[in-house]
CSV table of C-alpha atoms in Angstrom, one decimal:
chain,number,residue,atom,x,y,z
F,1,UNK,CA,0.0,0.0,0.0
F,2,UNK,CA,2.8,2.6,0.8
F,3,UNK,CA,4.2,2.1,-2.7
F,4,UNK,CA,0.8,2.7,-4.2
F,5,UNK,CA,0.3,5.9,-2.2
F,6,UNK,CA,3.7,7.1,-3.1
F,7,UNK,CA,3.0,6.6,-6.8
F,8,UNK,CA,-0.3,8.4,-6.6
F,9,UNK,CA,1.3,11.3,-4.6
F,10,UNK,CA,4.0,11.6,-7.2
F,11,UNK,CA,1.5,11.5,-10.0
F,12,UNK,CA,-0.4,14.4,-8.3
F,13,UNK,CA,2.8,16.4,-7.9
F,14,UNK,CA,3.7,15.8,-11.6
F,15,UNK,CA,0.1,16.9,-12.7
F,16,UNK,CA,0.4,20.1,-10.5
F,17,UNK,CA,3.9,21.0,-11.9
F,18,UNK,CA,2.9,20.5,-15.5
F,19,UNK,CA,-0.4,22.4,-15.1
F,20,UNK,CA,1.2,25.4,-13.5
F,21,UNK,CA,4.7,25.2,-15.0
F,22,UNK,CA,6.2,24.8,-11.6
F,23,UNK,CA,5.4,24.4,-7.9
F,24,UNK,CA,6.9,25.2,-4.5
F,25,UNK,CA,7.4,22.7,-1.8
F,26,UNK,CA,5.2,24.7,0.6
F,27,UNK,CA,2.4,24.6,-1.8
F,28,UNK,CA,2.7,20.9,-2.5
F,29,UNK,CA,2.8,20.0,1.3
F,30,UNK,CA,-0.5,21.9,1.8
F,31,UNK,CA,-2.0,20.4,-1.3
F,32,UNK,CA,-1.0,16.8,-0.4
F,33,UNK,CA,-1.2,17.0,3.4
F,34,UNK,CA,2.3,15.5,3.9
F,35,UNK,CA,5.7,16.8,5.3
F,36,UNK,CA,8.1,18.9,3.3
F,37,UNK,CA,10.6,16.1,3.6
F,38,UNK,CA,8.2,13.7,1.9
F,39,UNK,CA,7.7,16.2,-0.9
F,40,UNK,CA,11.4,16.8,-1.3
F,41,UNK,CA,12.0,13.1,-1.6
F,42,UNK,CA,9.3,12.8,-4.2
F,43,UNK,CA,10.7,15.7,-6.2
F,44,UNK,CA,14.1,14.0,-6.0
F,45,UNK,CA,12.7,10.8,-7.5
F,46,UNK,CA,10.7,12.6,-10.3
F,47,UNK,CA,13.9,14.7,-11.1
F,48,UNK,CA,15.9,11.5,-11.5
F,49,UNK,CA,13.3,10.1,-13.7
F,50,UNK,CA,13.6,13.2,-16.0
F,51,UNK,CA,9.9,14.1,-15.4
F,52,UNK,CA,10.4,17.5,-13.8
F,53,UNK,CA,13.4,19.7,-12.8
F,54,UNK,CA,14.0,20.1,-9.1
F,55,UNK,CA,15.0,23.7,-8.2
F,56,UNK,CA,15.6,25.5,-5.0
F,57,UNK,CA,12.4,25.4,-3.0
F,58,UNK,CA,10.3,23.4,-5.5
F,59,UNK,CA,10.2,22.1,-9.0
F,60,UNK,CA,9.6,23.3,-12.6
F,61,UNK,CA,8.2,21.5,-15.6
F,62,UNK,CA,10.8,19.8,-17.9
F,63,UNK,CA,11.0,21.1,-21.5
F,64,UNK,CA,10.4,18.1,-23.8
F,65,UNK,CA,11.0,19.8,-27.1
F,66,UNK,CA,14.6,20.3,-28.4
F,67,UNK,CA,13.7,23.7,-29.9
F,68,UNK,CA,12.2,25.2,-26.7
F,69,UNK,CA,14.5,27.7,-25.1
F,70,UNK,CA,13.8,28.3,-21.4
F,71,UNK,CA,14.0,31.8,-20.0
F,72,UNK,CA,16.7,33.0,-17.7
F,73,UNK,CA,14.4,33.3,-14.7
F,74,UNK,CA,13.7,29.6,-15.0
F,75,UNK,CA,17.2,28.4,-15.5
F,76,UNK,CA,18.7,30.6,-12.9
F,77,UNK,CA,16.7,28.8,-10.2
F,78,UNK,CA,17.8,25.3,-11.2
F,79,UNK,CA,20.8,23.4,-9.6
F,80,UNK,CA,21.9,26.4,-7.6
F,81,UNK,CA,24.4,24.5,-5.5
F,82,UNK,CA,25.9,22.8,-8.6
F,83,UNK,CA,26.3,26.0,-10.6
F,84,UNK,CA,27.9,27.7,-7.6
F,85,UNK,CA,30.6,25.1,-7.1
F,86,UNK,CA,31.2,24.8,-10.8
F,87,UNK,CA,31.5,28.6,-11.2
F,88,UNK,CA,33.9,28.9,-8.2
F,89,UNK,CA,36.2,26.3,-9.8
F,90,UNK,CA,36.0,27.9,-13.2
F,91,UNK,CA,37.1,31.3,-11.7
F,92,UNK,CA,40.4,29.8,-10.6
F,93,UNK,CA,41.3,29.4,-14.3
F,94,UNK,CA,41.2,33.2,-14.8
F,95,UNK,CA,44.4,35.1,-14.0
F,96,UNK,CA,45.2,38.9,-13.9
F,97,UNK,CA,45.7,40.4,-17.4
F,98,UNK,CA,43.7,37.8,-19.2
F,99,UNK,CA,41.1,38.4,-21.9
F,100,UNK,CA,38.2,35.9,-21.6
F,101,UNK,CA,34.9,35.4,-23.2
F,102,UNK,CA,31.8,34.4,-21.3
F,103,UNK,CA,28.7,33.2,-23.2
F,104,UNK,CA,25.1,33.6,-22.1
F,105,UNK,CA,23.6,31.3,-19.5
F,106,UNK,CA,22.9,31.0,-15.8
F,107,UNK,CA,26.0,29.1,-14.9
F,108,UNK,CA,28.2,31.6,-16.8
F,109,UNK,CA,26.3,34.4,-15.0
F,110,UNK,CA,27.2,32.7,-11.7
F,111,UNK,CA,30.9,32.7,-12.9
F,112,UNK,CA,30.8,36.4,-13.5
F,113,UNK,CA,30.1,37.0,-9.8
F,114,UNK,CA,33.2,35.1,-8.8
F,115,UNK,CA,35.6,37.4,-10.9
F,116,UNK,CA,35.6,40.4,-8.6
F,117,UNK,CA,39.1,39.9,-7.4
F,118,UNK,CA,40.8,39.2,-10.8
F,119,UNK,CA,42.9,42.3,-11.7
F,120,UNK,CA,43.3,43.8,-15.1
F,121,UNK,CA,40.7,41.7,-16.7
F,122,UNK,CA,39.0,42.0,-20.2
F,123,UNK,CA,35.7,40.2,-20.6
F,124,UNK,CA,34.0,39.7,-24.0
F,125,UNK,CA,30.3,38.6,-23.5
F,126,UNK,CA,27.1,38.3,-25.4
F,127,UNK,CA,25.2,38.1,-22.2
F,128,UNK,CA,23.3,41.1,-20.8
F,129,UNK,CA,23.1,39.5,-17.4
F,130,UNK,CA,26.9,38.9,-17.3
F,131,UNK,CA,27.5,42.5,-18.5
F,132,UNK,CA,25.2,43.8,-15.7
F,133,UNK,CA,27.1,42.0,-13.0
F,134,UNK,CA,30.5,43.1,-14.2
F,135,UNK,CA,29.5,46.8,-14.8
F,136,UNK,CA,28.1,46.8,-11.2
F,137,UNK,CA,31.6,46.4,-9.9
F,138,UNK,CA,32.6,49.8,-11.3
F,139,UNK,CA,36.3,48.8,-11.6
F,140,UNK,CA,38.8,50.9,-13.7
F,141,UNK,CA,40.9,47.7,-14.3
F,142,UNK,CA,37.9,45.8,-15.8
F,143,UNK,CA,37.0,46.1,-19.5
F,144,UNK,CA,33.7,44.7,-20.6
F,145,UNK,CA,33.0,44.2,-24.3
F,146,UNK,CA,29.4,43.5,-25.1
F,147,UNK,CA,28.9,42.0,-28.6
F,148,UNK,CA,25.4,43.4,-29.5
F,149,UNK,CA,23.0,41.5,-31.5
F,150,UNK,CA,19.4,40.1,-31.2
F,151,UNK,CA,18.2,39.2,-27.7
F,152,UNK,CA,17.3,35.6,-26.8
F,153,UNK,CA,15.0,34.4,-24.0
F,154,UNK,CA,18.0,33.7,-21.9
F,155,UNK,CA,19.2,37.3,-22.3
F,156,UNK,CA,21.9,36.5,-24.8
F,157,UNK,CA,22.8,38.6,-27.9
F,158,UNK,CA,23.1,36.5,-31.0
F,159,UNK,CA,23.0,36.7,-34.7
F,160,UNK,CA,25.2,38.3,-37.4
F,161,UNK,CA,26.2,41.4,-35.4
F,162,UNK,CA,27.4,39.4,-32.5
F,163,UNK,CA,29.2,36.9,-34.7
F,164,UNK,CA,31.0,39.7,-36.6
F,165,UNK,CA,32.2,41.3,-33.3
F,166,UNK,CA,33.4,37.9,-31.9
F,167,UNK,CA,35.3,37.0,-35.0
F,168,UNK,CA,37.3,40.1,-34.8
F,169,UNK,CA,38.7,39.2,-31.4
F,170,UNK,CA,41.0,36.5,-29.9
F,171,UNK,CA,40.7,35.6,-26.2
F,172,UNK,CA,42.7,33.4,-23.8
F,173,UNK,CA,39.6,31.4,-22.6
F,174,UNK,CA,36.1,31.0,-23.6
F,175,UNK,CA,33.6,29.9,-20.8
F,176,UNK,CA,30.5,28.4,-22.3
F,177,UNK,CA,27.2,27.2,-20.9
F,178,UNK,CA,25.1,24.9,-23.0
F,179,UNK,CA,21.6,23.4,-23.0
F,180,UNK,CA,22.9,19.9,-23.8
F,181,UNK,CA,26.0,17.6,-23.7
F,182,UNK,CA,25.8,14.3,-25.6
F,183,UNK,CA,28.3,11.7,-26.6
F,184,UNK,CA,27.3,11.9,-30.3
F,185,UNK,CA,25.6,15.3,-30.6
F,186,UNK,CA,28.3,17.1,-28.6
F,187,UNK,CA,27.3,20.6,-27.4
F,188,UNK,CA,23.9,21.8,-28.4
F,189,UNK,CA,21.4,24.7,-27.9
F,190,UNK,CA,17.7,25.2,-28.9
F,191,UNK,CA,18.5,28.4,-30.6
F,192,UNK,CA,19.8,28.4,-34.1
F,193,UNK,CA,21.3,31.9,-33.9
F,194,UNK,CA,22.9,31.1,-30.5
F,195,UNK,CA,24.6,28.1,-32.0
F,196,UNK,CA,26.2,30.2,-34.7
F,197,UNK,CA,27.2,32.8,-32.2
F,198,UNK,CA,28.7,30.2,-29.9
F,199,UNK,CA,30.6,28.6,-32.8
F,200,UNK,CA,32.3,32.0,-33.4
F,201,UNK,CA,33.3,32.0,-29.7
F,202,UNK,CA,34.8,28.4,-30.1
F,203,UNK,CA,36.9,29.7,-33.1
F,204,UNK,CA,38.1,32.8,-31.1
F,205,UNK,CA,40.2,30.8,-28.6
F,206,UNK,CA,42.5,27.8,-28.3
F,207,UNK,CA,40.9,26.9,-24.9
F,208,UNK,CA,37.2,26.2,-24.6
F,209,UNK,CA,35.9,25.6,-21.1
F,210,UNK,CA,32.4,24.2,-20.8
F,211,UNK,CA,30.4,24.7,-17.6
F,212,UNK,CA,27.7,22.0,-17.4
F,213,UNK,CA,26.0,20.6,-14.3
F,214,UNK,CA,25.0,16.9,-14.4
F,215,UNK,CA,21.5,17.6,-15.7
F,216,UNK,CA,22.9,18.7,-19.1
F,217,UNK,CA,24.3,15.3,-19.8
F,218,UNK,CA,22.5,13.2,-22.4
F,219,UNK,CA,20.2,16.1,-23.5
F,220,UNK,CA,20.3,17.0,-27.2
F,221,UNK,CA,18.8,20.4,-28.4
F,222,UNK,CA,18.0,21.5,-31.8
F,223,UNK,CA,21.2,23.2,-33.0
F,224,UNK,CA,24.8,21.8,-32.9
F,225,UNK,CA,27.6,24.0,-31.5
F,226,UNK,CA,30.7,21.8,-31.5
F,227,UNK,CA,31.8,18.2,-30.9
F,228,UNK,CA,33.0,17.1,-27.5
F,229,UNK,CA,36.5,16.8,-29.0
F,230,UNK,CA,36.5,20.7,-29.4
F,231,UNK,CA,36.3,21.1,-25.6
F,232,UNK,CA,39.5,21.7,-23.7
F,233,UNK,CA,38.0,21.5,-20.3
F,234,UNK,CA,34.6,20.7,-18.9
F,235,UNK,CA,33.7,21.4,-15.4
F,236,UNK,CA,30.7,19.5,-13.9
F,237,UNK,CA,29.5,18.2,-10.5
F,238,UNK,CA,29.7,14.9,-8.8
F,239,UNK,CA,26.1,13.9,-9.5
F,240,UNK,CA,27.3,13.1,-13.0
F,241,UNK,CA,27.0,9.3,-13.6
F,242,UNK,CA,30.2,7.3,-13.8
F,243,UNK,CA,29.3,6.2,-17.3
F,244,UNK,CA,29.0,9.8,-18.5
F,245,UNK,CA,32.3,10.6,-16.8
F,246,UNK,CA,34.0,7.8,-18.7
F,247,UNK,CA,32.6,9.0,-22.0
F,248,UNK,CA,33.8,12.6,-21.3
F,249,UNK,CA,37.2,11.4,-20.3
F,250,UNK,CA,37.6,9.6,-23.6
F,251,UNK,CA,36.7,12.7,-25.7
F,252,UNK,CA,37.6,15.8,-23.6
F,253,UNK,CA,41.2,16.7,-22.8
F,254,UNK,CA,40.4,17.7,-19.1
F,255,UNK,CA,37.3,16.7,-17.0
F,256,UNK,CA,37.0,18.5,-13.7
F,257,UNK,CA,34.4,17.0,-11.4
F,258,UNK,CA,33.5,19.1,-8.3
F,259,UNK,CA,31.9,17.8,-5.1
F,260,UNK,CA,28.7,19.6,-4.3
F,261,UNK,CA,28.6,18.7,-0.7
F,262,UNK,CA,24.8,18.8,-1.1
F,263,UNK,CA,23.1,16.0,0.9
F,264,UNK,CA,19.6,17.4,0.6
F,265,UNK,CA,17.0,14.6,0.3
């Protein structure tokens, strides 16, 4: 009987999340008449099954179409702990005097907030969110180059104007966030123009650093950016499966797996 009750409860949670696009733990506990710990465990199970996306304080519906691009407000609430530790490790690759590029995305936006102490830094970005973080620092030794272009739902600037600006530059590192990482499809995004813009970033450097938490593995979005072999370094978290880690190790020069220290149930 408990197994049946759990299945019914999770079906109800899934129905509510899909109907509203998302739901908070507090709402679900009231709706179902159970403890927040029970709801959190249910969300964890449904997240592992790929039926919804567990976020801080609740869950959001999972996009099923490869051409659907989630907005920044949605992605910025997912896998918060994972993004934080990935971004902190990525920041250690940036040294004073470097010129680096940062693509659009919530993980790369988190990285920008870890660059406060890097002196004499030049950042090229097509992300309005990243530019906002960096401009807020009001530093004389920080130069921010915003590419321009057409605005995406994730607040990235893409298209011919962005591509032309990026192709005129060379940077020491490119930090890239992606929608999907797959053994065969490589790096992908739902946005065709963003794929073209990101390919220009790949061509602008000798070192491509991909920031991708474990949920990105196995996902294939509409547009191809680059094969895994083009990636110099990928930084991910320790919830990545061992099978995925082995595949990445075979195709990517450097794989950095960061412990999250997150034991939330």
